[in-house]
PDB file of C-alpha atoms in Angstrom:
ATOM      1  CA  GLY A   1     -27.004  -6.554 -11.418  1.00  0.00           C
ATOM      2  CA  ALA A   2     -26.639  -8.054  -7.955  1.00  0.00           C
ATOM      3  CA  GLY A   3     -23.220  -8.259  -6.380  1.00  0.00           C
ATOM      4  CA  VAL A   4     -21.764 -10.787  -4.030  1.00  0.00           C
ATOM      5  CA  SER A   5     -23.930 -11.282  -0.917  1.00  0.00           C
ATOM      6  CA  GLN A   6     -23.009 -12.700   2.393  1.00  0.00           C
ATOM      7  CA  SER A   7     -24.755 -13.745   5.383  1.00  0.00           C
ATOM      8  CA  PRO A   8     -24.888 -13.037   8.280  1.00  0.00           C
ATOM      9  CA  SER A   9     -23.327  -9.678   8.364  1.00  0.00           C
ATOM     10  CA  ASN A  10     -22.414 -10.223  11.986  1.00  0.00           C
ATOM     11  CA  LYS A  11     -22.086 -13.335  14.022  1.00  0.00           C
ATOM     12  CA  VAL A  12     -21.168 -13.559  17.721  1.00  0.00           C
ATOM     13  CA  THR A  13     -20.631 -16.963  19.121  1.00  0.00           C
ATOM     14  CA  GLU A  14     -19.108 -18.611  22.126  1.00  0.00           C
ATOM     15  CA  LYS A  15     -15.863 -20.412  22.053  1.00  0.00           C
ATOM     16  CA  GLY A  16     -16.139 -24.074  21.152  1.00  0.00           C
ATOM     17  CA  LYS A  17     -19.351 -23.611  19.106  1.00  0.00           C
ATOM     18  CA  ASP A  18     -19.634 -24.204  15.389  1.00  0.00           C
ATOM     19  CA  VAL A  19     -20.501 -21.496  12.811  1.00  0.00           C
ATOM     20  CA  GLU A  20     -21.583 -21.352   9.293  1.00  0.00           C
ATOM     21  CA  LEU A  21     -21.026 -18.446   6.910  1.00  0.00           C
ATOM     22  CA  ARG A  22     -22.796 -18.168   3.586  1.00  0.00           C
ATOM     23  CA  CYS A  23     -21.762 -16.609   0.244  1.00  0.00           C
ATOM     24  CA  ASP A  24     -23.841 -16.157  -2.725  1.00  0.00           C
ATOM     25  CA  PRO A  25     -21.617 -15.197  -5.796  1.00  0.00           C
ATOM     26  CA  ILE A  26     -22.401 -13.003  -8.715  1.00  0.00           C
ATOM     27  CA  SER A  27     -24.602 -15.076 -11.135  1.00  0.00           C
ATOM     28  CA  GLY A  28     -22.534 -16.691 -13.873  1.00  0.00           C
ATOM     29  CA  HIS A  29     -19.291 -16.476 -12.013  1.00  0.00           C
ATOM     30  CA  THR A  30     -17.538 -19.841 -11.899  1.00  0.00           C
ATOM     31  CA  ALA A  31     -14.772 -18.949  -9.380  1.00  0.00           C
ATOM     32  CA  LEU A  32     -15.317 -18.218  -5.678  1.00  0.00           C
ATOM     33  CA  TYR A  33     -12.782 -17.362  -3.128  1.00  0.00           C
ATOM     34  CA  TRP A  34     -12.882 -17.030   0.679  1.00  0.00           C
ATOM     35  CA  TYR A  35     -10.490 -14.569   2.393  1.00  0.00           C
ATOM     36  CA  ARG A  36     -10.003 -13.661   6.025  1.00  0.00           C
ATOM     37  CA  GLN A  37      -9.308 -10.181   7.284  1.00  0.00           C
ATOM     38  CA  SER A  38      -7.941  -9.808  10.823  1.00  0.00           C
ATOM     39  CA  LEU A  39      -5.909  -7.276  12.708  1.00  0.00           C
ATOM     40  CA  GLY A  40      -2.220  -8.065  12.463  1.00  0.00           C
ATOM     41  CA  GLN A  41      -2.638 -10.554   9.680  1.00  0.00           C
ATOM     42  CA  GLY A  42      -4.037  -8.434   6.834  1.00  0.00           C
ATOM     43  CA  LEU A  43      -6.046 -10.228   4.144  1.00  0.00           C
ATOM     44  CA  GLU A  44      -5.413 -14.017   4.114  1.00  0.00           C
ATOM     45  CA  PHE A  45      -6.417 -16.380   1.308  1.00  0.00           C
ATOM     46  CA  LEU A  46      -8.453 -19.359   2.712  1.00  0.00           C
ATOM     47  CA  ILE A  47      -9.914 -21.445  -0.193  1.00  0.00           C
ATOM     48  CA  TYR A  48     -10.734 -21.242  -3.822  1.00  0.00           C
ATOM     49  CA  PHE A  49     -13.455 -23.060  -5.887  1.00  0.00           C
ATOM     50  CA  GLN A  50     -13.396 -23.140  -9.709  1.00  0.00           C
ATOM     51  CA  GLY A  51     -16.310 -24.787 -11.506  1.00  0.00           C
ATOM     52  CA  ASN A  52     -16.293 -28.530 -10.979  1.00  0.00           C
ATOM     53  CA  SER A  53     -12.540 -28.908 -10.101  1.00  0.00           C
ATOM     54  CA  ALA A  54     -11.363 -29.819  -6.620  1.00  0.00           C
ATOM     55  CA  PRO A  55     -11.089 -26.832  -4.438  1.00  0.00           C
ATOM     56  CA  ASP A  56      -7.693 -25.298  -3.477  1.00  0.00           C
ATOM     57  CA  LYS A  57      -7.684 -25.566   0.370  1.00  0.00           C
ATOM     58  CA  SER A  58      -4.142 -24.567   0.836  1.00  0.00           C
ATOM     59  CA  GLY A  59      -4.945 -21.375   2.837  1.00  0.00           C
ATOM     60  CA  LEU A  60      -7.222 -23.085   5.452  1.00  0.00           C
ATOM     61  CA  PRO A  61      -5.506 -22.452   8.805  1.00  0.00           C
ATOM     62  CA  SER A  62      -6.597 -25.660  10.621  1.00  0.00           C
ATOM     63  CA  ASP A  63      -8.730 -28.751  10.030  1.00  0.00           C
ATOM     64  CA  ARG A  64     -11.494 -26.905  11.943  1.00  0.00           C
ATOM     65  CA  PHE A  65     -12.143 -25.025   8.807  1.00  0.00           C
ATOM     66  CA  SER A  66     -14.097 -26.370   5.855  1.00  0.00           C
ATOM     67  CA  ALA A  67     -16.018 -25.108   2.943  1.00  0.00           C
ATOM     68  CA  GLU A  68     -18.224 -26.485   0.177  1.00  0.00           C
ATOM     69  CA  ARG A  69     -19.902 -25.130  -2.831  1.00  0.00           C
ATOM     70  CA  THR A  70     -23.164 -26.630  -3.890  1.00  0.00           C
ATOM     71  CA  GLY A  71     -24.469 -26.652  -7.383  1.00  0.00           C
ATOM     72  CA  GLY A  72     -21.471 -24.318  -8.481  1.00  0.00           C
ATOM     73  CA  SER A  73     -23.101 -21.344  -6.855  1.00  0.00           C
ATOM     74  CA  VAL A  74     -23.666 -20.860  -3.176  1.00  0.00           C
ATOM     75  CA  SER A  75     -20.882 -21.614  -0.739  1.00  0.00           C
ATOM     76  CA  THR A  76     -20.753 -22.271   2.974  1.00  0.00           C
ATOM     77  CA  LEU A  77     -17.582 -21.851   5.148  1.00  0.00           C
ATOM     78  CA  THR A  78     -17.807 -23.834   8.399  1.00  0.00           C
ATOM     79  CA  ILE A  79     -15.588 -23.305  11.303  1.00  0.00           C
ATOM     80  CA  GLN A  80     -15.853 -26.045  14.052  1.00  0.00           C
ATOM     81  CA  ARG A  81     -15.057 -25.615  17.738  1.00  0.00           C
ATOM     82  CA  THR A  82     -14.345 -21.934  17.162  1.00  0.00           C
ATOM     83  CA  GLN A  83     -11.494 -20.247  19.010  1.00  0.00           C
ATOM     84  CA  GLN A  84     -10.972 -16.554  19.939  1.00  0.00           C
ATOM     85  CA  GLU A  85      -8.293 -16.277  17.281  1.00  0.00           C
ATOM     86  CA  ASP A  86     -10.910 -17.205  14.660  1.00  0.00           C
ATOM     87  CA  SER A  87     -12.436 -13.651  15.234  1.00  0.00           C
ATOM     88  CA  ALA A  88     -12.120 -11.724  12.033  1.00  0.00           C
ATOM     89  CA  VAL A  89     -14.020 -10.473   8.968  1.00  0.00           C
ATOM     90  CA  TYR A  90     -14.540 -13.324   6.409  1.00  0.00           C
ATOM     91  CA  LEU A  91     -14.879 -11.945   2.934  1.00  0.00           C
ATOM     92  CA  CYS A  92     -16.085 -13.913  -0.086  1.00  0.00           C
ATOM     93  CA  ALA A  93     -15.240 -12.872  -3.608  1.00  0.00           C
ATOM     94  CA  SER A  94     -16.118 -14.266  -7.138  1.00  0.00           C
ATOM     95  CA  ASP A  95     -14.879 -13.811 -10.741  1.00  0.00           C
ATOM     96  CA  GLU A  96     -15.897 -14.993 -14.098  1.00  0.00           C
ATOM     97  CA  ALA A  97     -13.443 -17.816 -14.751  1.00  0.00           C
ATOM     98  CA  GLY A  98     -10.696 -17.916 -11.981  1.00  0.00           C
ATOM     99  CA  TYR A  99      -7.979 -16.604 -14.228  1.00  0.00           C
ATOM    100  CA  SER A 100      -5.137 -14.502 -12.723  1.00  0.00           C
ATOM    101  CA  THR A 101      -6.272 -11.613 -14.851  1.00  0.00           C
ATOM    102  CA  ASP A 102      -9.851 -11.678 -13.837  1.00  0.00           C
ATOM    103  CA  THR A 103     -11.299  -8.995 -11.464  1.00  0.00           C
ATOM    104  CA  GLN A 104     -12.579 -10.427  -8.174  1.00  0.00           C
ATOM    105  CA  TYR A 105     -15.682  -8.849  -6.763  1.00  0.00           C
ATOM    106  CA  PHE A 106     -15.977  -8.959  -2.967  1.00  0.00           C
ATOM    107  CA  GLY A 107     -18.934  -9.246  -0.775  1.00  0.00           C
ATOM    108  CA  PRO A 108     -19.531  -7.076   2.347  1.00  0.00           C
ATOM    109  CA  GLY A 109     -18.163  -9.651   4.624  1.00  0.00           C
ATOM    110  CA  THR A 110     -19.224 -11.470   7.766  1.00  0.00           C
ATOM    111  CA  ARG A 111     -17.823 -10.133  10.996  1.00  0.00           C
ATOM    112  CA  LEU A 112     -17.261 -13.033  13.398  1.00  0.00           C
ATOM    113  CA  THR A 113     -16.647 -12.436  17.149  1.00  0.00           C
ATOM    114  CA  VAL A 114     -15.852 -15.427  19.316  1.00  0.00           C
ATOM    115  CA  LEU A 115     -16.280 -14.786  22.905  1.00  0.00           C
TER     116      LEU A 115
ATOM    117  CA  ALA B   1       6.747 -16.547  -3.980  1.00  0.00           C
ATOM    118  CA  GLN B   2       4.445 -13.694  -4.522  1.00  0.00           C
ATOM    119  CA  SER B   3       4.329 -10.752  -2.114  1.00  0.00           C
ATOM    120  CA  VAL B   4       3.191  -7.091  -2.052  1.00  0.00           C
ATOM    121  CA  ALA B   5       4.447  -4.324   0.373  1.00  0.00           C
ATOM    122  CA  GLN B   6       2.706  -1.157   1.172  1.00  0.00           C
ATOM    123  CA  PRO B   7       5.378   0.740   2.989  1.00  0.00           C
ATOM    124  CA  GLU B   8       3.081   3.342   4.654  1.00  0.00           C
ATOM    125  CA  ASP B   9       0.400   2.316   7.106  1.00  0.00           C
ATOM    126  CA  GLN B  10      -1.140   5.713   6.875  1.00  0.00           C
ATOM    127  CA  VAL B  11      -1.106   8.660   4.413  1.00  0.00           C
ATOM    128  CA  ASN B  12      -2.621  12.034   5.220  1.00  0.00           C
ATOM    129  CA  VAL B  13      -3.327  14.663   2.591  1.00  0.00           C
ATOM    130  CA  ALA B  14      -5.284  17.880   2.435  1.00  0.00           C
ATOM    131  CA  GLU B  15      -8.268  18.065  -0.003  1.00  0.00           C
ATOM    132  CA  GLY B  16      -7.387  19.215  -3.253  1.00  0.00           C
ATOM    133  CA  ASN B  17      -3.919  18.146  -3.034  1.00  0.00           C
ATOM    134  CA  PRO B  18      -2.464  15.246  -5.003  1.00  0.00           C
ATOM    135  CA  LEU B  19      -2.210  11.816  -3.306  1.00  0.00           C
ATOM    136  CA  THR B  20       0.000   8.924  -3.709  1.00  0.00           C
ATOM    137  CA  VAL B  21      -0.354   5.521  -1.968  1.00  0.00           C
ATOM    138  CA  LYS B  22       2.651   3.400  -2.534  1.00  0.00           C
ATOM    139  CA  CYS B  23       2.952  -0.385  -3.442  1.00  0.00           C
ATOM    140  CA  THR B  24       5.859  -2.466  -4.427  1.00  0.00           C
ATOM    141  CA  TYR B  25       5.757  -6.148  -5.357  1.00  0.00           C
ATOM    142  CA  SER B  26       7.865  -9.276  -5.691  1.00  0.00           C
ATOM    143  CA  VAL B  27       6.860 -11.975  -8.039  1.00  0.00           C
ATOM    144  CA  SER B  28       8.435 -14.565 -10.300  1.00  0.00           C
ATOM    145  CA  GLY B  29       7.809 -13.460 -13.790  1.00  0.00           C
ATOM    146  CA  ASN B  30       5.689 -10.558 -14.844  1.00  0.00           C
ATOM    147  CA  PRO B  31       2.861  -9.492 -12.494  1.00  0.00           C
ATOM    148  CA  TYR B  32      -0.863  -8.791 -12.671  1.00  0.00           C
ATOM    149  CA  LEU B  33      -1.519  -5.977 -10.277  1.00  0.00           C
ATOM    150  CA  PHE B  34      -4.701  -4.717  -8.718  1.00  0.00           C
ATOM    151  CA  TRP B  35      -5.920  -1.917  -6.444  1.00  0.00           C
ATOM    152  CA  TYR B  36      -8.935  -2.107  -4.089  1.00  0.00           C
ATOM    153  CA  VAL B  37     -10.441   0.301  -1.681  1.00  0.00           C
ATOM    154  CA  GLN B  38     -12.367  -0.528   1.504  1.00  0.00           C
ATOM    155  CA  TYR B  39     -14.736   1.832   3.254  1.00  0.00           C
ATOM    156  CA  PRO B  40     -15.771   1.263   6.783  1.00  0.00           C
ATOM    157  CA  ASN B  41     -17.672  -1.856   7.369  1.00  0.00           C
ATOM    158  CA  ARG B  42     -17.845  -2.625   3.661  1.00  0.00           C
ATOM    159  CA  GLY B  43     -16.162  -5.175   1.459  1.00  0.00           C
ATOM    160  CA  LEU B  44     -13.354  -4.448  -0.939  1.00  0.00           C
ATOM    161  CA  GLN B  45     -14.264  -2.398  -4.114  1.00  0.00           C
ATOM    162  CA  PHE B  46     -12.211  -2.732  -7.242  1.00  0.00           C
ATOM    163  CA  LEU B  47     -10.406   0.364  -8.516  1.00  0.00           C
ATOM    164  CA  LEU B  48      -8.157  -0.699 -11.287  1.00  0.00           C
ATOM    165  CA  LYS B  49      -5.721  -3.299 -12.567  1.00  0.00           C
ATOM    166  CA  TYR B  50      -2.611  -3.697 -14.697  1.00  0.00           C
ATOM    167  CA  ILE B  51      -2.442  -6.674 -16.973  1.00  0.00           C
ATOM    168  CA  THR B  52      -0.301  -5.635 -19.921  1.00  0.00           C
ATOM    169  CA  GLY B  53       0.177  -2.718 -22.338  1.00  0.00           C
ATOM    170  CA  ASP B  54       0.184   0.962 -21.284  1.00  0.00           C
ATOM    171  CA  ASN B  55       2.040   1.357 -17.952  1.00  0.00           C
ATOM    172  CA  LEU B  56      -0.511   4.069 -16.924  1.00  0.00           C
ATOM    173  CA  VAL B  57      -3.782   2.564 -15.882  1.00  0.00           C
ATOM    174  CA  LYS B  58      -6.874   4.604 -15.133  1.00  0.00           C
ATOM    175  CA  GLY B  59      -9.597   3.433 -12.888  1.00  0.00           C
ATOM    176  CA  SER B  60     -12.636   4.364 -10.964  1.00  0.00           C
ATOM    177  CA  TYR B  61     -13.237   7.685  -9.153  1.00  0.00           C
ATOM    178  CA  GLY B  62     -10.356   9.599 -10.786  1.00  0.00           C
ATOM    179  CA  PHE B  63      -7.720   7.106  -9.533  1.00  0.00           C
ATOM    180  CA  GLU B  64      -4.755   6.033 -11.658  1.00  0.00           C
ATOM    181  CA  ALA B  65      -1.749   3.853 -11.176  1.00  0.00           C
ATOM    182  CA  GLU B  66       1.615   3.558 -12.811  1.00  0.00           C
ATOM    183  CA  PHE B  67       3.320   0.186 -13.319  1.00  0.00           C
ATOM    184  CA  ASN B  68       7.130   0.644 -13.102  1.00  0.00           C
ATOM    185  CA  LYS B  69       8.996  -2.596 -13.972  1.00  0.00           C
ATOM    186  CA  SER B  70      12.458  -1.465 -13.048  1.00  0.00           C
ATOM    187  CA  GLN B  71      11.297  -0.275  -9.577  1.00  0.00           C
ATOM    188  CA  THR B  72       8.855  -3.135  -9.111  1.00  0.00           C
ATOM    189  CA  SER B  73       6.175  -0.512  -8.090  1.00  0.00           C
ATOM    190  CA  PHE B  74       2.584   0.062  -8.780  1.00  0.00           C
ATOM    191  CA  HIS B  75       1.711   3.357  -6.992  1.00  0.00           C
ATOM    192  CA  LEU B  76      -1.896   4.666  -6.758  1.00  0.00           C
ATOM    193  CA  LYS B  77      -2.363   8.294  -7.495  1.00  0.00           C
ATOM    194  CA  LYS B  78      -5.101  11.002  -7.866  1.00  0.00           C
ATOM    195  CA  PRO B  79      -4.320  14.566  -8.944  1.00  0.00           C
ATOM    196  CA  SER B  80      -6.798  16.233  -6.459  1.00  0.00           C
ATOM    197  CA  ALA B  81      -7.877  14.239  -3.267  1.00  0.00           C
ATOM    198  CA  LEU B  82     -11.413  14.434  -1.805  1.00  0.00           C
ATOM    199  CA  VAL B  83     -12.501  13.998   1.728  1.00  0.00           C
ATOM    200  CA  SER B  84     -14.669  11.196   0.373  1.00  0.00           C
ATOM    201  CA  ASP B  85     -11.491   9.255  -0.710  1.00  0.00           C
ATOM    202  CA  SER B  86     -10.703   8.629   2.914  1.00  0.00           C
ATOM    203  CA  ALA B  87     -10.620   4.796   3.165  1.00  0.00           C
ATOM    204  CA  LEU B  88      -8.295   1.745   3.456  1.00  0.00           C
ATOM    205  CA  TYR B  89      -6.453   0.921   0.227  1.00  0.00           C
ATOM    206  CA  PHE B  90      -4.969  -2.492  -0.708  1.00  0.00           C
ATOM    207  CA  CYS B  91      -2.666  -3.463  -3.435  1.00  0.00           C
ATOM    208  CA  ALA B  92      -2.729  -6.947  -4.548  1.00  0.00           C
ATOM    209  CA  VAL B  93      -0.840  -9.251  -7.121  1.00  0.00           C
ATOM    210  CA  SER B  94      -1.803 -12.386  -8.871  1.00  0.00           C
ATOM    211  CA  ARG B  95       0.430 -14.846 -10.506  1.00  0.00           C
ATOM    212  CA  ARG B  96       1.077 -14.573 -14.291  1.00  0.00           C
ATOM    213  CA  GLY B  97       0.670 -17.808 -16.044  1.00  0.00           C
ATOM    214  CA  SER B  98      -1.423 -19.445 -13.575  1.00  0.00           C
ATOM    215  CA  THR B  99      -5.018 -20.566 -13.743  1.00  0.00           C
ATOM    216  CA  LEU B 100      -5.216 -19.984 -10.011  1.00  0.00           C
ATOM    217  CA  GLY B 101      -6.637 -16.430  -9.585  1.00  0.00           C
ATOM    218  CA  ARG B 102      -6.039 -15.946  -5.792  1.00  0.00           C
ATOM    219  CA  LEU B 103      -4.700 -12.645  -4.856  1.00  0.00           C
ATOM    220  CA  TYR B 104      -1.890 -11.756  -2.552  1.00  0.00           C
ATOM    221  CA  PHE B 105      -2.516  -8.550  -0.705  1.00  0.00           C
ATOM    222  CA  GLY B 106      -0.443  -5.904   0.863  1.00  0.00           C
ATOM    223  CA  ARG B 107      -1.302  -4.911   4.531  1.00  0.00           C
ATOM    224  CA  GLY B 108      -3.204  -1.891   3.430  1.00  0.00           C
ATOM    225  CA  THR B 109      -2.758   1.815   3.715  1.00  0.00           C
ATOM    226  CA  GLN B 110      -5.201   4.094   5.600  1.00  0.00           C
ATOM    227  CA  LEU B 111      -5.727   7.305   3.649  1.00  0.00           C
ATOM    228  CA  THR B 112      -7.162  10.294   5.394  1.00  0.00           C
ATOM    229  CA  VAL B 113      -8.067  13.369   3.431  1.00  0.00           C
ATOM    230  CA  TRP B 114      -8.869  16.428   5.687  1.00  0.00           C
ATOM    231  CA  PRO B 115     -10.849  19.374   4.534  1.00  0.00           C
TER     232      PRO B 115
END
């Protein structure tokens, strides 16, 4: 079956612009995660959605970052007023139910470059 | 707090030789442990996980890992390395007893297998 998909695969933007990154999880997966992968920081957790519960936003680095998940499926990560330090690969993952034993399946990522 | 350490940034091994990629963890209580692999410009691919039971876990592509509670380790191993195994490997832990499935990742180990 289809895996996790993300778009765009690459995004180049100018400092101060807003960007939207999209994630399509595996069909039927109720849990969705966003992580960020950057040099020197490794893989950082950003935000977690599970079903209709309030999202866990504890990993968002600033209030310029927000995310939503519509209809329990597609998710959009929005970064407002981008800064150069936002340059990274943004990875989305999904799993069946959000339990700590579940296997997360990752998308190919969106490489964001802020000039 | 949960954390994972991968003490080696790089591991180099000749094709056909056994390989080991090291991982140690620190968690409160018993851990759930995962290994992922990342090929260039790709997302993370799941290799294997330890939840409970047999300490030796077998996974994809001939990889295995041994959970050692006394040494708080979960080293990834393969008896005979292939050039195609060259990639970035991540160890991760999730928190037992939590419904929050977020993963805590190590910083990654670059494996290079030369012909």
